mmCIF file with all atom_site columns, C-alpha atoms in Angstrom:
data_model
loop_
_atom_site.group_PDB
_atom_site.id
_atom_site.type_symbol
_atom_site.label_atom_id
_atom_site.label_alt_id
_atom_site.label_comp_id
_atom_site.label_asym_id
_atom_site.label_entity_id
_atom_site.label_seq_id
_atom_site.pdbx_PDB_ins_code
_atom_site.Cartn_x
_atom_site.Cartn_y
_atom_site.Cartn_z
_atom_site.occupancy
_atom_site.B_iso_or_equiv
_atom_site.pdbx_formal_charge
_atom_site.auth_seq_id
_atom_site.auth_comp_id
_atom_site.auth_asym_id
_atom_site.auth_atom_id
_atom_site.pdbx_PDB_model_num
ATOM 1   C CA . PRO A 1 1   ? 8.171   -6.118  12.467  1.00 54.00 ? 1   PRO A CA 1
ATOM 2   C CA . ARG A 1 2   ? 7.884   -4.589  15.884  1.00 60.00 ? 2   ARG A CA 1
ATOM 3   C CA . THR A 1 3   ? 6.740   -7.456  18.072  1.00 62.00 ? 3   THR A CA 1
ATOM 4   C CA . GLY A 1 4   ? 7.215   -5.696  21.422  1.00 71.00 ? 4   GLY A CA 1
ATOM 5   C CA . ASP A 1 5   ? 5.651   -2.328  20.554  1.00 80.00 ? 5   ASP A CA 1
ATOM 6   C CA . PRO A 1 6   ? 2.078   -2.139  21.933  1.00 84.00 ? 6   PRO A CA 1
ATOM 7   C CA . GLY A 1 7   ? 1.251   0.924   19.820  1.00 88.00 ? 7   GLY A CA 1
ATOM 8   C CA . TYR A 1 8   ? 2.216   -0.881  16.633  1.00 86.00 ? 8   TYR A CA 1
ATOM 9   C CA . ALA A 1 9   ? 0.215   -3.950  17.673  1.00 86.00 ? 9   ALA A CA 1
ATOM 10  C CA . TYR A 1 10  ? -2.833  -1.750  18.340  1.00 90.00 ? 10  TYR A CA 1
ATOM 11  C CA . VAL A 1 11  ? -2.623  -0.033  14.943  1.00 89.00 ? 11  VAL A CA 1
ATOM 12  C CA . ARG A 1 12  ? -2.075  -3.401  13.198  1.00 86.00 ? 12  ARG A CA 1
ATOM 13  C CA . LEU A 1 13  ? -5.155  -4.792  14.950  1.00 89.00 ? 13  LEU A CA 1
ATOM 14  C CA . ARG A 1 14  ? -7.310  -1.780  13.972  1.00 89.00 ? 14  ARG A CA 1
ATOM 15  C CA . VAL A 1 15  ? -6.203  -1.981  10.338  1.00 86.00 ? 15  VAL A CA 1
ATOM 16  C CA . LEU A 1 16  ? -6.810  -5.728  10.248  1.00 89.00 ? 16  LEU A CA 1
ATOM 17  C CA . ARG A 1 17  ? -10.232 -5.374  11.879  1.00 87.00 ? 17  ARG A CA 1
ATOM 18  C CA . SER A 1 18  ? -11.378 -2.717  9.413   1.00 83.00 ? 18  SER A CA 1
ATOM 19  C CA . ALA A 1 19  ? -10.031 -4.727  6.452   1.00 82.00 ? 19  ALA A CA 1
ATOM 20  C CA . LEU A 1 20  ? -11.930 -7.815  7.584   1.00 85.00 ? 20  LEU A CA 1
ATOM 21  C CA . GLU A 1 21  ? -15.106 -5.759  8.123   1.00 80.00 ? 21  GLU A CA 1
ATOM 22  C CA . ALA A 1 22  ? -14.815 -4.316  4.618   1.00 73.00 ? 22  ALA A CA 1
ATOM 23  C CA . GLY A 1 23  ? -14.849 -7.826  3.176   1.00 71.00 ? 23  GLY A CA 1
ATOM 24  C CA . LEU A 1 24  ? -18.067 -8.831  4.930   1.00 66.00 ? 24  LEU A CA 1
ATOM 25  C CA . PRO A 1 25  ? -21.221 -8.984  2.816   1.00 66.00 ? 25  PRO A CA 1
ATOM 26  C CA . LEU A 1 26  ? -23.805 -6.265  3.386   1.00 63.00 ? 26  LEU A CA 1
ATOM 27  C CA . ARG A 1 27  ? -26.907 -7.323  5.290   1.00 65.00 ? 27  ARG A CA 1
ATOM 28  C CA . ARG A 1 28  ? -30.377 -6.203  4.365   1.00 68.00 ? 28  ARG A CA 1
ATOM 29  C CA . MET A 1 29  ? -31.618 -5.062  7.758   1.00 71.00 ? 29  MET A CA 1
ATOM 30  C CA . ALA A 1 30  ? -28.361 -3.757  9.269   1.00 68.00 ? 30  ALA A CA 1
ATOM 31  C CA . TRP A 1 31  ? -26.599 -0.473  8.662   1.00 72.00 ? 31  TRP A CA 1
ATOM 32  C CA . PRO A 1 32  ? -23.284 -0.896  6.866   1.00 67.00 ? 32  PRO A CA 1
ATOM 33  C CA . LYS A 1 33  ? -20.137 -0.467  8.910   1.00 68.00 ? 33  LYS A CA 1
ATOM 34  C CA . ARG A 1 34  ? -17.778 2.382   8.038   1.00 64.00 ? 34  ARG A CA 1
ATOM 35  C CA . ALA A 1 35  ? -15.321 0.010   6.383   1.00 62.00 ? 35  ALA A CA 1
ATOM 36  C CA . GLN A 1 36  ? -18.070 -1.284  4.054   1.00 60.00 ? 36  GLN A CA 1
ATOM 37  C CA . LEU A 1 37  ? -18.848 2.166   2.644   1.00 65.00 ? 37  LEU A CA 1
ATOM 38  C CA . PRO A 1 38  ? -16.929 3.596   -0.327  1.00 67.00 ? 38  PRO A CA 1
ATOM 39  C CA . PRO A 1 39  ? -13.660 5.220   0.697   1.00 66.00 ? 39  PRO A CA 1
ATOM 40  C CA . LEU A 1 40  ? -13.634 8.964   1.272   1.00 67.00 ? 40  LEU A CA 1
ATOM 41  C CA . LEU A 1 41  ? -10.021 9.446   0.256   1.00 63.00 ? 41  LEU A CA 1
ATOM 42  C CA . PRO A 1 42  ? -8.199  9.532   -2.075  1.00 61.00 ? 42  PRO A CA 1
ATOM 43  C CA . GLN A 1 43  ? -10.590 11.074  -4.551  1.00 64.00 ? 43  GLN A CA 1
ATOM 44  C CA . VAL A 1 44  ? -9.170  13.567  -7.002  1.00 66.00 ? 44  VAL A CA 1
ATOM 45  C CA . TRP A 1 45  ? -11.234 14.966  -9.846  1.00 70.00 ? 45  TRP A CA 1
ATOM 46  C CA . GLY A 1 46  ? -9.543  14.475  -13.172 1.00 72.00 ? 46  GLY A CA 1
ATOM 47  C CA . LEU A 1 47  ? -7.031  11.921  -11.891 1.00 75.00 ? 47  LEU A CA 1
ATOM 48  C CA . ARG A 1 48  ? -7.095  8.163   -11.628 1.00 75.00 ? 48  ARG A CA 1
ATOM 49  C CA . LEU A 1 49  ? -5.066  6.606   -8.850  1.00 72.00 ? 49  LEU A CA 1
ATOM 50  C CA . PHE A 1 50  ? -3.946  3.001   -9.132  1.00 72.00 ? 50  PHE A CA 1
ATOM 51  C CA . PRO A 1 51  ? -1.099  0.882   -7.739  1.00 72.00 ? 51  PRO A CA 1
ATOM 52  C CA . LYS A 1 52  ? 2.092   0.281   -9.635  1.00 73.00 ? 52  LYS A CA 1
ATOM 53  C CA . SER A 1 53  ? 2.035   -2.762  -11.836 1.00 73.00 ? 53  SER A CA 1
ATOM 54  C CA . GLY A 1 54  ? 4.391   -5.572  -11.035 1.00 72.00 ? 54  GLY A CA 1
ATOM 55  C CA . GLY A 1 55  ? 5.774   -8.440  -12.997 1.00 77.00 ? 55  GLY A CA 1
ATOM 56  C CA . ALA A 1 56  ? 4.259   -11.792 -13.845 1.00 81.00 ? 56  ALA A CA 1
ATOM 57  C CA . GLU A 1 57  ? 5.160   -13.276 -10.456 1.00 81.00 ? 57  GLU A CA 1
ATOM 58  C CA . GLU A 1 58  ? 3.393   -10.482 -8.561  1.00 79.00 ? 58  GLU A CA 1
ATOM 59  C CA . LEU A 1 59  ? 0.333   -10.849 -10.773 1.00 79.00 ? 59  LEU A CA 1
ATOM 60  C CA . ALA A 1 60  ? 0.241   -14.609 -10.195 1.00 81.00 ? 60  ALA A CA 1
ATOM 61  C CA . LEU A 1 61  ? 0.532   -14.130 -6.420  1.00 80.00 ? 61  LEU A CA 1
ATOM 62  C CA . ASP A 1 62  ? -2.197  -11.472 -6.518  1.00 78.00 ? 62  ASP A CA 1
ATOM 63  C CA . GLN A 1 63  ? -4.518  -13.874 -8.351  1.00 82.00 ? 63  GLN A CA 1
ATOM 64  C CA . ARG A 1 64  ? -3.815  -16.682 -5.870  1.00 84.00 ? 64  ARG A CA 1
ATOM 65  C CA . LEU A 1 65  ? -4.437  -14.369 -2.923  1.00 80.00 ? 65  LEU A CA 1
ATOM 66  C CA . SER A 1 66  ? -7.660  -13.019 -4.430  1.00 83.00 ? 66  SER A CA 1
ATOM 67  C CA . ALA A 1 67  ? -9.053  -16.560 -4.455  1.00 85.00 ? 67  ALA A CA 1
ATOM 68  C CA . LEU A 1 68  ? -8.627  -16.785 -0.658  1.00 85.00 ? 68  LEU A CA 1
ATOM 69  C CA . SER A 1 69  ? -10.987 -15.502 2.000   1.00 86.00 ? 69  SER A CA 1
ATOM 70  C CA . GLY A 1 70  ? -10.218 -12.263 3.832   1.00 85.00 ? 70  GLY A CA 1
ATOM 71  C CA . PRO A 1 71  ? -8.878  -13.925 6.993   1.00 89.00 ? 71  PRO A CA 1
ATOM 72  C CA . ALA A 1 72  ? -6.707  -16.276 4.899   1.00 89.00 ? 72  ALA A CA 1
ATOM 73  C CA . ARG A 1 73  ? -5.175  -13.336 3.025   1.00 88.00 ? 73  ARG A CA 1
ATOM 74  C CA . ALA A 1 74  ? -4.551  -11.656 6.376   1.00 89.00 ? 74  ALA A CA 1
ATOM 75  C CA . ALA A 1 75  ? -2.897  -14.824 7.702   1.00 90.00 ? 75  ALA A CA 1
ATOM 76  C CA . TYR A 1 76  ? -0.645  -15.007 4.637   1.00 89.00 ? 76  TYR A CA 1
ATOM 77  C CA . VAL A 1 77  ? 0.407   -11.369 5.001   1.00 87.00 ? 77  VAL A CA 1
ATOM 78  C CA . LEU A 1 78  ? 0.909   -11.632 8.757   1.00 88.00 ? 78  LEU A CA 1
ATOM 79  C CA . ARG A 1 79  ? 3.217   -14.572 8.181   1.00 87.00 ? 79  ARG A CA 1
ATOM 80  C CA . GLY A 1 80  ? 5.039   -12.970 5.286   1.00 84.00 ? 80  GLY A CA 1
ATOM 81  C CA . LEU A 1 81  ? 5.447   -9.348  6.352   1.00 83.00 ? 81  LEU A CA 1
ATOM 82  C CA . GLU A 1 82  ? 5.179   -9.568  10.125  1.00 85.00 ? 82  GLU A CA 1
ATOM 83  C CA . HIS A 1 83  ? 7.056   -12.891 10.397  1.00 84.00 ? 83  HIS A CA 1
ATOM 84  C CA . LEU A 1 84  ? 4.548   -14.247 12.924  1.00 85.00 ? 84  LEU A CA 1
ATOM 85  C CA . ASP A 1 85  ? 4.220   -17.948 13.641  1.00 85.00 ? 85  ASP A CA 1
ATOM 86  C CA . GLY A 1 86  ? 0.922   -19.863 13.458  1.00 85.00 ? 86  GLY A CA 1
ATOM 87  C CA . SER A 1 87  ? -0.132  -19.333 17.076  1.00 87.00 ? 87  SER A CA 1
ATOM 88  C CA . ALA A 1 88  ? 0.573   -15.583 16.931  1.00 88.00 ? 88  ALA A CA 1
ATOM 89  C CA . VAL A 1 89  ? -1.366  -15.284 13.655  1.00 86.00 ? 89  VAL A CA 1
ATOM 90  C CA . ARG A 1 90  ? -4.287  -17.169 15.221  1.00 90.00 ? 90  ARG A CA 1
ATOM 91  C CA . THR A 1 91  ? -4.182  -14.836 18.245  1.00 88.00 ? 91  THR A CA 1
ATOM 92  C CA . VAL A 1 92  ? -4.181  -11.700 16.074  1.00 89.00 ? 92  VAL A CA 1
ATOM 93  C CA . LEU A 1 93  ? -7.029  -13.018 13.891  1.00 89.00 ? 93  LEU A CA 1
ATOM 94  C CA . THR A 1 94  ? -9.204  -13.900 16.898  1.00 90.00 ? 94  THR A CA 1
ATOM 95  C CA . ALA A 1 95  ? -8.501  -10.463 18.405  1.00 90.00 ? 95  ALA A CA 1
ATOM 96  C CA . ALA A 1 96  ? -9.593  -8.918  15.092  1.00 87.00 ? 96  ALA A CA 1
ATOM 97  C CA . GLY A 1 97  ? -12.991 -10.612 15.285  1.00 86.00 ? 97  GLY A CA 1
ATOM 98  C CA . CYS A 1 98  ? -12.565 -14.039 13.695  1.00 86.00 ? 98  CYS A CA 1
ATOM 99  C CA . SER A 1 99  ? -13.711 -17.116 15.562  1.00 85.00 ? 99  SER A CA 1
ATOM 100 C CA . GLU A 1 100 ? -11.199 -19.807 16.497  1.00 87.00 ? 100 GLU A CA 1
ATOM 101 C CA . GLU A 1 101 ? -12.508 -22.065 13.718  1.00 89.00 ? 101 GLU A CA 1
ATOM 102 C CA . GLU A 1 102 ? -12.249 -19.255 11.136  1.00 89.00 ? 102 GLU A CA 1
ATOM 103 C CA . ALA A 1 103 ? -8.678  -18.512 12.228  1.00 88.00 ? 103 ALA A CA 1
ATOM 104 C CA . THR A 1 104 ? -7.700  -22.177 11.925  1.00 88.00 ? 104 THR A CA 1
ATOM 105 C CA . ALA A 1 105 ? -9.342  -22.437 8.491   1.00 90.00 ? 105 ALA A CA 1
ATOM 106 C CA . ALA A 1 106 ? -7.581  -19.218 7.427   1.00 88.00 ? 106 ALA A CA 1
ATOM 107 C CA . LEU A 1 107 ? -4.209  -20.635 8.438   1.00 88.00 ? 107 LEU A CA 1
ATOM 108 C CA . THR A 1 108 ? -4.943  -23.824 6.503   1.00 88.00 ? 108 THR A CA 1
ATOM 109 C CA . GLN A 1 109 ? -5.896  -21.843 3.397   1.00 88.00 ? 109 GLN A CA 1
ATOM 110 C CA . ALA A 1 110 ? -2.840  -19.598 3.717   1.00 86.00 ? 110 ALA A CA 1
ATOM 111 C CA . ASP A 1 111 ? -0.574  -22.643 3.994   1.00 85.00 ? 111 ASP A CA 1
ATOM 112 C CA . ALA A 1 112 ? -1.976  -23.942 0.694   1.00 85.00 ? 112 ALA A CA 1
ATOM 113 C CA . VAL A 1 113 ? -0.552  -20.905 -1.153  1.00 83.00 ? 113 VAL A CA 1
ATOM 114 C CA . GLU A 1 114 ? 3.099   -21.155 -2.138  1.00 83.00 ? 114 GLU A CA 1
ATOM 115 C CA . SER A 1 115 ? 5.081   -18.956 0.222   1.00 79.00 ? 115 SER A CA 1
ATOM 116 C CA . GLN A 1 116 ? 6.568   -16.141 -1.842  1.00 81.00 ? 116 GLN A CA 1
ATOM 117 C CA . TYR A 1 117 ? 6.868   -13.646 0.974   1.00 79.00 ? 117 TYR A CA 1
ATOM 118 C CA . ALA A 1 118 ? 9.616   -11.638 -0.740  1.00 78.00 ? 118 ALA A CA 1
ATOM 119 C CA . LEU A 1 119 ? 7.093   -10.583 -3.407  1.00 80.00 ? 119 LEU A CA 1
ATOM 120 C CA . LEU A 1 120 ? 4.979   -8.871  -0.741  1.00 78.00 ? 120 LEU A CA 1
ATOM 121 C CA . GLU A 1 121 ? 7.762   -6.294  -0.422  1.00 78.00 ? 121 GLU A CA 1
ATOM 122 C CA . SER A 1 122 ? 7.399   -5.292  -4.108  1.00 76.00 ? 122 SER A CA 1
ATOM 123 C CA . PRO A 1 123 ? 5.886   -1.907  -5.082  1.00 73.00 ? 123 PRO A CA 1
ATOM 124 C CA . GLU A 1 124 ? 2.725   -3.601  -6.427  1.00 73.00 ? 124 GLU A CA 1
ATOM 125 C CA . PHE A 1 125 ? 1.674   -4.600  -2.915  1.00 73.00 ? 125 PHE A CA 1
ATOM 126 C CA . ASP A 1 126 ? 2.702   -1.294  -1.334  1.00 71.00 ? 126 ASP A CA 1
ATOM 127 C CA . PRO A 1 127 ? -0.488  0.678   -0.525  1.00 67.00 ? 127 PRO A CA 1
ATOM 128 C CA . CYS A 1 128 ? 1.474   3.931   -0.263  1.00 71.00 ? 128 CYS A CA 1
ATOM 129 C CA . SER A 1 129 ? 2.857   3.723   -3.791  1.00 73.00 ? 129 SER A CA 1
ATOM 130 C CA . LEU A 1 130 ? 0.358   4.925   -6.395  1.00 73.00 ? 130 LEU A CA 1
ATOM 131 C CA . HIS A 1 131 ? 0.395   6.112   -9.999  1.00 74.00 ? 131 HIS A CA 1
ATOM 132 C CA . ALA A 1 132 ? -1.686  9.131   -10.914 1.00 77.00 ? 132 ALA A CA 1
ATOM 133 C CA . ARG A 1 133 ? -2.884  9.620   -14.483 1.00 77.00 ? 133 ARG A CA 1
ATOM 134 C CA . PRO A 1 134 ? -5.471  11.972  -15.934 1.00 77.00 ? 134 PRO A CA 1
ATOM 135 C CA . THR A 1 135 ? -8.829  10.574  -16.859 1.00 73.00 ? 135 THR A CA 1
ATOM 136 C CA . ASP A 1 136 ? -9.923  10.359  -20.466 1.00 73.00 ? 136 ASP A CA 1
ATOM 137 C CA . LEU A 1 137 ? -9.580  13.919  -21.796 1.00 69.00 ? 137 LEU A CA 1
ATOM 138 C CA . MET A 1 138 ? -11.708 13.313  -24.911 1.00 73.00 ? 138 MET A CA 1
ATOM 139 C CA . ARG A 1 139 ? -14.613 12.085  -22.815 1.00 76.00 ? 139 ARG A CA 1
ATOM 140 C CA . ARG A 1 140 ? -14.257 15.106  -20.547 1.00 75.00 ? 140 ARG A CA 1
ATOM 141 C CA . ARG A 1 141 ? -14.432 17.447  -23.558 1.00 80.00 ? 141 ARG A CA 1
ATOM 142 C CA . GLN A 1 142 ? -17.529 15.674  -24.876 1.00 85.00 ? 142 GLN A CA 1
ATOM 143 C CA . HIS A 1 143 ? -19.226 16.017  -21.508 1.00 84.00 ? 143 HIS A CA 1
ATOM 144 C CA . ALA A 1 144 ? -18.340 19.715  -21.411 1.00 86.00 ? 144 ALA A CA 1
ATOM 145 C CA . LYS A 1 145 ? -19.795 20.261  -24.897 1.00 91.00 ? 145 LYS A CA 1
ATOM 146 C CA . ALA A 1 146 ? -22.971 18.399  -23.952 1.00 93.00 ? 146 ALA A CA 1
ATOM 147 C CA . ALA A 1 147 ? -23.317 20.501  -20.790 1.00 93.00 ? 147 ALA A CA 1
ATOM 148 C CA . VAL A 1 148 ? -22.942 23.752  -22.775 1.00 94.00 ? 148 VAL A CA 1
ATOM 149 C CA . ALA A 1 149 ? -25.551 22.582  -25.328 1.00 95.00 ? 149 ALA A CA 1
ATOM 150 C CA . ALA A 1 150 ? -27.967 21.619  -22.538 1.00 95.00 ? 150 ALA A CA 1
ATOM 151 C CA . LEU A 1 151 ? -27.494 24.989  -20.856 1.00 95.00 ? 151 LEU A CA 1
ATOM 152 C CA . ALA A 1 152 ? -28.157 26.831  -24.153 1.00 95.00 ? 152 ALA A CA 1
ATOM 153 C CA . ALA A 1 153 ? -31.330 24.789  -24.749 1.00 94.00 ? 153 ALA A CA 1
ATOM 154 C CA . LEU A 1 154 ? -32.469 25.522  -21.198 1.00 93.00 ? 154 LEU A CA 1
ATOM 155 C CA . LEU A 1 155 ? -31.928 29.261  -21.715 1.00 92.00 ? 155 LEU A CA 1
ATOM 156 C CA . VAL A 1 156 ? -33.868 29.252  -25.001 1.00 90.00 ? 156 VAL A CA 1
ATOM 157 C CA . CYS A 1 157 ? -36.767 27.340  -23.418 1.00 88.00 ? 157 CYS A CA 1
ATOM 158 C CA . GLY A 1 158 ? -36.756 29.691  -20.448 1.00 84.00 ? 158 GLY A CA 1
ATOM 159 C CA . ALA A 1 159 ? -36.850 32.732  -22.745 1.00 83.00 ? 159 ALA A CA 1
ATOM 160 C CA . LEU A 1 160 ? -39.748 31.293  -24.755 1.00 80.00 ? 160 LEU A CA 1
ATOM 161 C CA . LEU A 1 161 ? -41.717 30.517  -21.618 1.00 78.00 ? 161 LEU A CA 1
ATOM 162 C CA . GLY A 1 162 ? -41.020 33.985  -20.290 1.00 74.00 ? 162 GLY A CA 1
ATOM 163 C CA . LEU A 1 163 ? -42.608 35.882  -23.234 1.00 69.00 ? 163 LEU A CA 1
ATOM 164 C CA . PRO A 1 164 ? -45.053 38.527  -22.020 1.00 68.00 ? 164 PRO A CA 1
ATOM 165 C CA . GLY A 1 165 ? -48.781 37.805  -22.231 1.00 64.00 ? 165 GLY A CA 1
ATOM 166 C CA . ARG A 1 166 ? -49.861 34.836  -24.271 1.00 61.00 ? 166 ARG A CA 1
ATOM 167 C CA . GLY A 1 167 ? -47.122 35.127  -26.817 1.00 56.00 ? 167 GLY A CA 1
ATOM 168 C CA . TRP A 1 168 ? -48.033 35.982  -30.401 1.00 59.00 ? 168 TRP A CA 1
ATOM 169 C CA . GLY A 1 169 ? -51.556 37.101  -31.022 1.00 58.00 ? 169 GLY A CA 1
ATOM 170 C CA . PRO A 1 170 ? -53.947 36.084  -33.826 1.00 62.00 ? 170 PRO A CA 1
ATOM 171 C CA . ASP A 1 171 ? -52.466 38.653  -36.210 1.00 61.00 ? 171 ASP A CA 1
ATOM 172 C CA . GLY A 1 172 ? -49.028 36.997  -36.203 1.00 58.00 ? 172 GLY A CA 1
ATOM 173 C CA . ALA A 1 173 ? -45.604 38.250  -35.356 1.00 56.00 ? 173 ALA A CA 1
#
């Protein structure tokens, strides 16, 4: 952790602010914020991107963290990865947009989770480490066949509608 670097602190604050905004519920009368919209990247046609799977301990920690609120998860990670104390975590959370009461409640919730900070360094929690696998090839082939059949039916219907005059007369074909 770079505690004295103002550039690093600025980037950490921006990332934390956008992560907390993404967790907010959408309101009916307000436009969604950029963080609440679906992500633009990474989207690759034909590939599925997902994080590496960890062991049972990482899965258990992930389940415990998913039960917490967004600010509480942020407090847990700030303590574990950034090695910040309670007052520094509270300061960062209030700078990111949480109220003082929300920051205190987040610290209380984060303290309730067993501190397994070494697991946060595992590849499962690394956002830069992804697996890429192709999507279901059989389903893709079925969709391609259905698209070809629909195109052929559209061409036949277009040809029938495009017959000259009124089509066949009373004396047949």
